[in-house]
Amino acid sequence: MRHMNNRLLWDESWIINYSDILPPTEQLDMNVSSLNLIVATSKNYASLSSNKAGPELGVYKKELYAMKRLHKPSFKLTKQVRIEVRQIRRLYHPNLALFVGACVKAPNIVILSRYYSKGNLANTLQAKDIPISWPFKFSFANDIISGLSYLHAQEIQHGRLKIQNCLVDDRWSIRVSDFAIPSLRSLNTASDVNGLSHKSCEVWKAPEGETLSLPADVFSYGIIIIQIATRCDLAMDEIDNLATIQMEWKNLLMRNQLGSVEDRCPCPGAIGALVESCLAMEPSNRPNAAVIKKQLRKLNPYKLNAVDLMMAMMEKYSKTLEVMVAERTKDLIAEKQRTDELLHGLSIINNTLVDIVSNVDCISCEAMLPKQVADDLRMGRPMNADTFETCTVYFSDIVGFTVLSGKFSAMEVVVFLNKLYSCFDTIIDKHDVYKVETIGDAYMVVSGVPIRNGNKHAVNIANMALDLLHESKTFKIPNMPNESLKIRIGLHTGPVCAGVVGIKMPRYCLFGDTVNTASRMESHGEAYKIHMSDETKNCLLMECNENDYHLIERGFIDVKGKGPMRTWWLEGKRKNTNITYLPGQIS
Ligand SMILES: Nc1nc2c(ncn2[C@@H]2O[C@H](COP(=O)(O)OP(=O)(O)OP(=O)(O)O)[C@@H](O)[C@H]2O)c(=O)[nH]1
Ligand SMILES: [Mg+2]
């Protein structure tokens, strides 16, 4: 054992050649990825605090370290220094900063320690945007007293215990730094030499003047507790002498008690008593570190260290996040459904709006698409115009609408059209048809587009037309009980081209002569009648028997822009057809 001790005493593996330490900037080409990150983090922390000075950094064997430069023109590596170095090399505690080695050739006397990237506790406490709840405050206080009682258990006095020497590691644990090796440290530090030592560095000093003693460290610890509890840099706030500190700090703590729940100390009285005992004027009246550690553990209702706290916090956040994600997903689904309804033209509210808008001659505002077309658009599939060999187009119009609407106010017209077309929309839902649009009092429907249905489109449209006509006969015009609604219906069958037009309000439109002819069938028709072209009649008969529908030939009529056309009246549908369809039938 003795032999081992001797070997460690003379072992010089801790001595570092100053020229082997490189400035961090020269390391950029070394591809130490974490290095830049660490340096960046340290900059962030420095800027958070008024104490902008971080440690001098150096890279040794590709690792980044904190350098503490001691200024002396000459230095002798005495046996005492070796004994102290052996002592510090034997120390190991999770709350103590790690000693790495030292350069001992004057004028470059440097102590190298592990670099803790999160800065010192002063920075952390002063950064008001970092929320520090009482569980964290207890954790910090507990870490420091654990490190200190470990040192004291080995009769090692710290001598400079202050929040600048309490470093925050990656796990938010505190590492007490700059302890031991007093013969080395007795050399002036940079801050001492440059007169940078701020008043805040002095508040920690015990009133007896003697700093290298165990009770002096306890006094310093009392000051740290005040700083942690109040997050107040005592000297900065001009309460830099002991008498004012003792008068003021409880007020500061009490002020926090009025703040948010997180800011409130769970045991202000007990914390006050602990601090007072640490700050006792008579050093021998101060408790020792081991006792404080025990007291603090008793006082701490949370019993969690920083890692546990972080885990608990993360768990809480991830739960909150899950709830938020679930809520957002629900909103998203609801929104998608709403969009679908709008796009598919199934929303009654939307219909109302469209009708309102169309009534004021703004026909381009209708924003509806067939479901599969909307789905294609949503999935980003290209939308090309499509040609349909055959389909049947329906047009209807209210006879004398202009005269009728002259008897109403604008709002009454809107209410009337909305009532009528809501009713029509419900009826057309029962047929395999697609409503293309309503333009003022005109109503346009197609079958066979966008879903092809062979030759069934004429039957579908004929049945629907009979239904709509039937409905219109019983329809009550609001506020006009004696007035009946006269509609004129026109049908034509033929090819169309269909596609989406527009970007802002995309609409599914039909193009081609079939549309114009269907419109002409309507305009050349008569009130209460369904007027159809020869093409529609032929297509109708392809799907049913001659007698299923009651058709009356109108003969040839001269259709504007088309010349003579043979047309038909669809009067009704006979009973007992195999088509399960009742309204609109005639006996
Ligand atoms: N981020 C970070 N800061 C450090 C580290 N070591 C020291 N510092 C900070 O660097 C600054 C200068 O450190 P020191 O030269 O030890 O000076 P000091 O701690 O203010 O005073 P003494 O230790 O009493 O000389 C202080 O703000 C320290 O808190 C470290 O490993 N990481
Ligand atoms: Mg220090």
PDB file of C-alpha atoms in Angstrom, residues 37 43-44 76 103 159 167 169 171-172 182 190 198 200 217-218 271 336 359 405 407 422 488-489 499 530 539:
ATOM      1  CA  LEU A  37     -21.371  22.053 -30.769  1.00  0.00           C
ATOM      2  CA  LYS A  43     -21.164  30.781 -26.153  1.00  0.00           C
ATOM      3  CA  ASN A  44     -24.910  30.565 -25.671  1.00  0.00           C
ATOM      4  CA  LYS A  76       8.883  24.693  -8.462  1.00  0.00           C
ATOM      5  CA  CYS A 103       1.272  22.175 -17.111  1.00  0.00           C
ATOM      6  CA  GLY A 159     -11.782  27.724  -0.035  1.00  0.00           C
ATOM      7  CA  LEU A 167     -20.681  23.903 -13.003  1.00  0.00           C
ATOM      8  CA  ASP A 169     -23.055  19.123 -16.486  1.00  0.00           C
ATOM      9  CA  ARG A 171     -27.354  15.823 -16.974  1.00  0.00           C
ATOM     10  CA  TRP A 172     -28.105  19.056 -15.115  1.00  0.00           C
ATOM     11  CA  PRO A 182      -3.945  24.754  -2.677  1.00  0.00           C
ATOM     12  CA  ALA A 190      -6.318  35.470 -14.053  1.00  0.00           C
ATOM     13  CA  HIS A 198     -16.437  41.112  -9.216  1.00  0.00           C
ATOM     14  CA  SER A 200     -20.369  39.010  -6.535  1.00  0.00           C
ATOM     15  CA  ASP A 217     -17.099  26.546   3.123  1.00  0.00           C
ATOM     16  CA  VAL A 218     -20.357  26.019   5.051  1.00  0.00           C
ATOM     17  CA  ILE A 271     -34.896  26.699   4.482  1.00  0.00           C
ATOM     18  CA  LYS A 336     -60.979  16.956 -44.076  1.00  0.00           C
ATOM     19  CA  ASN A 359     -78.695  34.806 -57.180  1.00  0.00           C
ATOM     20  CA  SER A 405     -88.883  37.504 -58.158  1.00  0.00           C
ATOM     21  CA  LYS A 407     -92.755  40.427 -56.187  1.00  0.00           C
ATOM     22  CA  SER A 422     -82.551  22.054 -51.102  1.00  0.00           C
ATOM     23  CA  ARG A 488     -89.680  23.764 -67.657  1.00  0.00           C
ATOM     24  CA  ILE A 489     -87.392  20.775 -68.162  1.00  0.00           C
ATOM     25  CA  GLY A 499     -62.861  18.558 -66.590  1.00  0.00           C
ATOM     26  CA  ILE A 530     -90.330  17.483 -69.751  1.00  0.00           C
ATOM     27  CA  CYS A 539     -81.452   5.916 -75.276  1.00  0.00           C
TER      28      CYS A 539
END
